[in-house]
mmCIF file of C-alpha atoms in Angstrom:
data_model
loop_
_atom_site.group_PDB
_atom_site.id
_atom_site.type_symbol
_atom_site.label_atom_id
_atom_site.label_comp_id
_atom_site.label_asym_id
_atom_site.label_seq_id
_atom_site.Cartn_x
_atom_site.Cartn_y
_atom_site.Cartn_z
ATOM 1 C CA UNK D 1 23.124 131.268 43.123
ATOM 2 C CA UNK D 2 25.063 134.115 44.723
ATOM 3 C CA UNK D 3 26.911 137.097 43.184
ATOM 4 C CA UNK D 4 30.151 135.109 43.059
ATOM 5 C CA UNK D 5 28.553 132.497 40.775
ATOM 6 C CA UNK D 6 26.987 135.138 38.538
ATOM 7 C CA UNK D 7 30.280 137.003 38.264
ATOM 8 C CA UNK D 8 32.289 133.874 37.461
ATOM 9 C CA UNK D 9 29.753 132.694 34.884
ATOM 10 C CA UNK D 10 29.390 136.010 33.040
ATOM 11 C CA UNK D 11 32.716 137.808 33.427
ATOM 12 C CA UNK D 12 34.234 136.412 30.240
ATOM 13 C CA UNK D 13 31.335 137.471 28.003
ATOM 14 C CA UNK D 14 32.192 141.192 27.699
ATOM 15 C CA UNK D 15 35.889 140.515 27.057
ATOM 16 C CA UNK D 16 35.430 137.680 24.582
ATOM 17 C CA UNK D 17 32.339 139.266 23.022
ATOM 18 C CA UNK D 18 34.251 142.447 22.269
ATOM 19 C CA UNK D 19 37.075 140.477 20.661
ATOM 20 C CA UNK D 20 34.594 138.336 18.719
ATOM 21 C CA UNK D 21 32.763 141.451 17.479
ATOM 22 C CA UNK D 22 36.074 142.971 16.394
ATOM 23 C CA UNK D 23 36.955 139.755 14.595
ATOM 24 C CA UNK D 24 33.602 139.846 12.818
ATOM 25 C CA UNK D 25 34.190 143.435 11.684
ATOM 26 C CA UNK D 26 37.631 142.522 10.334
ATOM 27 C CA UNK D 27 36.351 139.420 8.569
ATOM 28 C CA UNK D 28 33.395 141.391 7.204
ATOM 29 C CA UNK D 29 35.802 143.960 5.765
ATOM 30 C CA UNK D 30 37.745 141.229 3.964
ATOM 31 C CA UNK D 31 34.543 139.653 2.624
ATOM 32 C CA UNK D 32 32.786 143.009 1.991
ATOM 33 C CA UNK D 33 29.814 141.706 3.955
ATOM 34 C CA UNK D 34 27.439 144.273 5.392
ATOM 35 C CA UNK D 35 25.514 141.478 7.135
ATOM 36 C CA UNK D 36 28.594 140.309 9.066
ATOM 37 C CA UNK D 37 29.414 143.915 9.920
ATOM 38 C CA UNK D 38 25.946 144.356 11.381
ATOM 39 C CA UNK D 39 26.356 141.108 13.295
ATOM 40 C CA UNK D 40 29.595 142.472 14.764
ATOM 41 C CA UNK D 41 27.753 145.569 15.996
ATOM 42 C CA UNK D 42 25.027 143.371 17.484
ATOM 43 C CA UNK D 43 27.711 141.406 19.351
ATOM 44 C CA UNK D 44 29.025 144.702 20.786
ATOM 45 C CA UNK D 45 25.523 145.532 22.007
ATOM 46 C CA UNK D 46 25.136 142.102 23.635
ATOM 47 C CA UNK D 47 28.549 142.446 25.258
ATOM 48 C CA UNK D 48 27.637 145.873 26.632
ATOM 49 C CA UNK D 49 24.347 144.588 28.033
ATOM 50 C CA UNK D 50 26.230 141.777 29.765
ATOM 51 C CA UNK D 51 28.737 144.208 31.304
ATOM 52 C CA UNK D 52 26.163 145.557 33.767
ATOM 53 C CA UNK D 53 25.393 142.279 35.590
ATOM 54 C CA UNK D 54 29.109 141.426 35.530
ATOM 55 C CA UNK D 55 30.023 144.722 37.184
ATOM 56 C CA UNK D 56 27.191 144.606 39.723
ATOM 57 C CA UNK D 57 27.807 140.970 40.630
ATOM 58 C CA UNK D 58 31.498 141.797 41.047
ATOM 59 C CA UNK D 59 30.611 144.304 43.736
ATOM 60 C CA UNK D 60 28.498 141.695 45.502
ATOM 61 C CA UNK D 61 31.198 139.070 45.123
ATOM 62 C CA UNK D 62 33.743 141.403 46.689
ATOM 63 C CA UNK D 63 31.794 141.664 49.927
ATOM 64 C CA UNK D 64 31.434 137.877 50.146
ATOM 65 C CA UNK D 65 34.930 136.766 49.137
ATOM 66 C CA UNK D 66 37.290 139.371 50.512
ATOM 67 C CA UNK D 67 36.846 138.510 54.223
ATOM 68 C CA UNK D 68 37.127 134.777 53.531
ATOM 69 C CA UNK D 69 40.217 134.782 51.354
ATOM 70 C CA UNK D 70 41.892 137.804 52.947
ATOM 71 C CA UNK D 71 42.424 139.451 49.578
ATOM 72 C CA UNK D 72 44.469 142.583 49.220
ATOM 73 C CA UNK D 73 42.190 145.618 49.364
ATOM 74 C CA UNK D 74 44.522 147.468 46.977
ATOM 75 C CA UNK D 75 44.336 144.659 44.405
ATOM 76 C CA UNK D 76 40.549 144.498 44.687
ATOM 77 C CA UNK D 77 40.314 148.268 44.202
ATOM 78 C CA UNK D 78 42.593 148.183 41.123
ATOM 79 C CA UNK D 79 40.434 145.440 39.619
ATOM 80 C CA UNK D 80 37.234 147.317 40.421
ATOM 81 C CA UNK D 81 38.524 150.579 38.915
ATOM 82 C CA UNK D 82 39.765 148.827 35.778
ATOM 83 C CA UNK D 83 36.449 146.979 35.459
ATOM 84 C CA UNK D 84 34.529 150.230 35.838
ATOM 85 C CA UNK D 85 36.574 151.839 33.070
ATOM 86 C CA UNK D 86 36.237 148.803 30.799
ATOM 87 C CA UNK D 87 32.499 148.503 31.412
ATOM 88 C CA UNK D 88 32.003 152.224 30.826
ATOM 89 C CA UNK D 89 33.878 152.109 27.526
ATOM 90 C CA UNK D 90 31.940 149.016 26.501
ATOM 91 C CA UNK D 91 28.614 150.710 27.249
ATOM 92 C CA UNK D 92 29.688 153.601 24.994
ATOM 93 C CA UNK D 93 30.602 151.057 22.297
ATOM 94 C CA UNK D 94 27.237 149.308 22.710
ATOM 95 C CA UNK D 95 25.295 152.573 22.518
ATOM 96 C CA UNK D 96 27.318 153.682 19.513
ATOM 97 C CA UNK D 97 26.671 150.348 17.831
ATOM 98 C CA UNK D 98 22.940 150.644 18.491
ATOM 99 C CA UNK D 99 22.970 154.175 17.082
ATOM 100 C CA UNK D 100 24.805 153.058 13.926
ATOM 101 C CA UNK D 101 22.380 150.180 13.355
ATOM 102 C CA UNK D 102 19.366 152.447 13.953
ATOM 103 C CA UNK D 103 20.758 155.243 11.776
ATOM 104 C CA UNK D 104 21.489 152.979 8.814
ATOM 105 C CA UNK D 105 18.698 150.490 8.137
ATOM 106 C CA UNK D 106 19.463 147.145 6.522
ATOM 107 C CA UNK D 107 18.589 148.602 3.123
ATOM 108 C CA UNK D 108 21.596 150.961 3.421
ATOM 109 C CA UNK D 109 25.228 149.946 3.471
ATOM 110 C CA UNK D 110 27.053 150.945 6.647
ATOM 111 C CA UNK D 111 29.590 153.738 6.039
ATOM 112 C CA UNK D 112 33.185 152.549 6.204
ATOM 113 C CA UNK D 113 34.142 155.385 8.581
ATOM 114 C CA UNK D 114 31.539 154.158 11.103
ATOM 115 C CA UNK D 115 32.803 150.598 10.800
ATOM 116 C CA UNK D 116 36.424 151.736 11.184
ATOM 117 C CA UNK D 117 35.522 153.844 14.234
ATOM 118 C CA UNK D 118 33.656 150.905 15.778
ATOM 119 C CA UNK D 119 36.572 148.563 15.162
ATOM 120 C CA UNK D 120 39.107 151.011 16.582
ATOM 121 C CA UNK D 121 37.018 151.757 19.663
ATOM 122 C CA UNK D 122 36.372 148.043 20.231
ATOM 123 C CA UNK D 123 40.134 147.527 20.299
ATOM 124 C CA UNK D 124 40.408 150.161 23.048
ATOM 125 C CA UNK D 125 37.561 148.450 24.932
ATOM 126 C CA UNK D 126 39.175 145.040 24.565
ATOM 127 C CA UNK D 127 42.415 146.396 26.017
ATOM 128 C CA UNK D 128 40.648 147.957 29.005
ATOM 129 C CA UNK D 129 38.567 144.833 29.598
ATOM 130 C CA UNK D 130 41.609 142.601 29.246
ATOM 131 C CA UNK D 131 43.429 144.618 31.900
ATOM 132 C CA UNK D 132 40.427 144.318 34.232
ATOM 133 C CA UNK D 133 40.307 140.569 33.608
ATOM 134 C CA UNK D 134 44.017 140.167 34.310
ATOM 135 C CA UNK D 135 43.686 142.079 37.580
ATOM 136 C CA UNK D 136 40.629 140.000 38.490
ATOM 137 C CA UNK D 137 42.557 136.816 37.870
ATOM 138 C CA UNK D 138 45.260 137.983 40.266
ATOM 139 C CA UNK D 139 42.717 138.119 43.092
ATOM 140 C CA UNK D 140 42.610 134.363 43.433
ATOM 141 C CA UNK D 141 45.361 133.133 41.163
ATOM 142 C CA UNK D 142 48.444 134.241 43.055
ATOM 143 C CA UNK D 143 50.666 132.632 40.414
ATOM 144 C CA UNK D 144 49.821 135.451 37.981
ATOM 145 C CA UNK D 145 50.544 138.263 40.428
ATOM 146 C CA UNK D 146 53.557 140.358 39.382
ATOM 147 C CA UNK D 147 55.546 139.605 42.542
ATOM 148 C CA UNK D 148 54.927 135.828 42.527
ATOM 149 C CA UNK D 149 58.035 133.687 42.711
ATOM 150 C CA UNK D 150 58.024 130.090 41.577
ATOM 151 C CA UNK D 151 59.977 129.178 44.698
ATOM 152 C CA UNK D 152 57.058 130.444 46.823
ATOM 153 C CA UNK D 153 54.982 127.408 45.895
#
Protein backbone atom coordinates (compact mmCIF):
# COMPACT_ATOMS: atom_id res chain seq x y z
CA UNK A 1 0.00 0.00 0.00
CA UNK A 2 1.41 3.38 -0.99
CA UNK A 3 0.64 6.92 0.28
CA UNK A 4 -2.02 7.37 -2.41
CA UNK A 5 -4.00 4.40 -1.05
CA UNK A 6 -3.66 5.57 2.55
CA UNK A 7 -4.75 9.08 1.61
CA UNK A 8 -7.77 7.90 -0.38
CA UNK A 9 -8.85 5.48 2.35
CA UNK A 10 -8.55 7.92 5.26
CA UNK A 11 -9.20 11.38 3.83
CA UNK A 12 -12.94 11.32 4.50
CA UNK A 13 -12.60 10.43 8.19
CA UNK A 14 -11.63 13.89 9.52
CA UNK A 15 -14.32 15.66 7.49
CA UNK A 16 -17.14 13.23 8.21
CA UNK A 17 -15.97 12.61 11.78
CA UNK A 18 -16.11 16.32 12.56
CA UNK A 19 -19.63 16.57 11.14
CA UNK A 20 -20.70 13.42 12.99
CA UNK A 21 -19.28 14.76 16.26
CA UNK A 22 -21.13 18.04 15.72
CA UNK A 23 -24.32 16.12 15.03
CA UNK A 24 -23.83 14.17 18.25
CA UNK A 25 -23.38 17.39 20.24
CA UNK A 26 -26.57 18.84 18.74
CA UNK A 27 -28.56 15.67 19.35
CA UNK A 28 -27.15 15.43 22.87
CA UNK A 29 -28.32 18.98 23.56
CA UNK A 30 -31.85 18.10 22.46
CA UNK A 31 -31.86 14.92 24.56
CA UNK A 32 -29.92 16.49 27.49
CA UNK A 33 -27.52 13.56 27.33
CA UNK A 34 -24.10 14.06 28.86
CA UNK A 35 -23.05 10.62 27.59
CA UNK A 36 -23.76 11.55 23.95
CA UNK A 37 -21.97 14.86 24.46
CA UNK A 38 -18.90 13.01 25.69
CA UNK A 39 -19.15 10.66 22.73
CA UNK A 40 -19.16 13.69 20.42
CA UNK A 41 -15.94 14.94 22.01
CA UNK A 42 -14.40 11.48 21.64
CA UNK A 43 -15.30 11.54 17.94
CA UNK A 44 -13.48 14.90 17.62
CA UNK A 45 -10.40 13.34 19.21
CA UNK A 46 -10.52 10.36 16.83
CA UNK A 47 -10.96 12.69 13.87
CA UNK A 48 -7.97 14.77 14.96
CA UNK A 49 -5.80 11.68 15.38
CA UNK A 50 -6.75 10.59 11.87
CA UNK A 51 -5.86 14.00 10.41
CA UNK A 52 -2.13 13.39 10.83
CA UNK A 53 -1.84 10.28 8.61
CA UNK A 54 -4.19 11.91 6.09
CA UNK A 55 -2.01 15.01 5.87
CA UNK A 56 1.27 13.09 5.75
CA UNK A 57 0.01 10.59 3.18
CA UNK A 58 -1.24 13.51 1.09
CA UNK A 59 2.29 14.84 0.87
CA UNK A 60 3.53 11.43 -0.23
CA UNK A 61 0.69 11.06 -2.70
CA UNK A 62 1.54 14.41 -4.25
CA UNK A 63 5.04 13.31 -5.19
CA UNK A 64 3.71 10.11 -6.78
CA UNK A 65 0.67 11.44 -8.63
CA UNK A 66 1.59 14.90 -9.82
CA UNK A 67 4.15 13.83 -12.47
CA UNK A 68 1.86 11.10 -13.79
CA UNK A 69 -1.34 13.08 -14.12
CA UNK A 70 0.28 16.44 -14.87
CA UNK A 71 -1.73 18.17 -12.17
CA UNK A 72 -1.68 21.90 -11.76
CA UNK A 73 0.95 22.87 -9.19
CA UNK A 74 -1.20 25.84 -8.13
CA UNK A 75 -4.22 23.60 -7.49
CA UNK A 76 -2.11 21.12 -5.53
CA UNK A 77 -0.68 23.95 -3.41
CA UNK A 78 -4.15 25.39 -2.69
CA UNK A 79 -5.34 21.95 -1.59
CA UNK A 80 -2.26 21.41 0.56
CA UNK A 81 -2.59 24.82 2.25
CA UNK A 82 -6.30 24.31 2.89
CA UNK A 83 -5.62 20.82 4.25
CA UNK A 84 -2.91 22.17 6.54
CA UNK A 85 -5.29 24.78 7.93
CA UNK A 86 -8.11 22.26 8.35
CA UNK A 87 -5.85 19.69 10.00
CA UNK A 88 -4.38 22.33 12.31
CA UNK A 89 -7.82 23.50 13.41
CA UNK A 90 -8.92 19.91 13.90
CA UNK A 91 -5.90 19.15 16.08
CA UNK A 92 -6.83 22.16 18.25
CA UNK A 93 -10.40 20.81 18.44
CA UNK A 94 -9.11 17.34 19.37
CA UNK A 95 -6.80 18.71 22.07
CA UNK A 96 -9.57 20.92 23.41
CA UNK A 97 -11.93 17.96 23.48
CA UNK A 98 -9.37 15.86 25.35
CA UNK A 99 -8.86 18.69 27.84
CA UNK A 100 -12.61 19.05 28.42
CA UNK A 101 -13.04 15.31 28.98
CA UNK A 102 -10.03 15.21 31.33
CA UNK A 103 -11.11 18.33 33.22
CA UNK A 104 -14.66 17.10 33.82
CA UNK A 105 -14.79 13.44 34.84
CA UNK A 106 -17.85 11.34 34.03
CA UNK A 107 -19.23 12.05 37.50
CA UNK A 108 -19.54 15.75 36.56
CA UNK A 109 -21.85 17.20 33.95
CA UNK A 110 -20.04 19.02 31.14
CA UNK A 111 -20.57 22.80 31.29
CA UNK A 112 -22.85 24.09 28.55
CA UNK A 113 -20.36 26.83 27.60
CA UNK A 114 -17.70 24.18 26.87
CA UNK A 115 -20.15 22.17 24.78
CA UNK A 116 -21.26 25.30 22.89
CA UNK A 117 -17.63 26.30 22.26
CA UNK A 118 -16.82 22.79 21.02
CA UNK A 119 -19.82 22.78 18.71
CA UNK A 120 -19.03 26.22 17.32
CA UNK A 121 -15.36 25.42 16.77
CA UNK A 122 -16.24 22.08 15.15
CA UNK A 123 -18.38 24.01 12.66
CA UNK A 124 -15.36 26.16 11.78
CA UNK A 125 -13.25 22.99 11.42
CA UNK A 126 -15.86 21.33 9.23
CA UNK A 127 -15.89 24.35 6.93
CA UNK A 128 -12.10 24.39 6.61
CA UNK A 129 -11.96 20.63 6.07
CA UNK A 130 -14.78 20.77 3.55
CA UNK A 131 -12.90 23.40 1.55
CA UNK A 132 -9.77 21.23 1.59
CA UNK A 133 -11.81 18.24 0.45
CA UNK A 134 -13.41 20.20 -2.38
CA UNK A 135 -10.00 21.39 -3.58
CA UNK A 136 -8.66 17.84 -3.31
CA UNK A 137 -11.52 16.55 -5.41
CA UNK A 138 -10.67 19.07 -8.12
CA UNK A 139 -7.21 17.51 -8.50
CA UNK A 140 -8.56 14.48 -10.30
CA UNK A 141 -12.20 15.30 -10.91
CA UNK A 142 -11.94 18.01 -13.53
CA UNK A 143 -15.73 18.21 -13.73
CA UNK A 144 -15.83 19.98 -10.35
CA UNK A 145 -13.18 22.55 -11.21
CA UNK A 146 -14.59 26.09 -11.36
CA UNK A 147 -13.65 26.64 -15.01
CA UNK A 148 -15.00 23.29 -16.28
CA UNK A 149 -17.43 23.53 -19.17
CA UNK A 150 -19.84 20.74 -19.96
CA UNK A 151 -18.98 21.13 -23.63
CA UNK A 152 -15.34 20.25 -22.81
CA UNK A 153 -16.28 16.61 -22.28
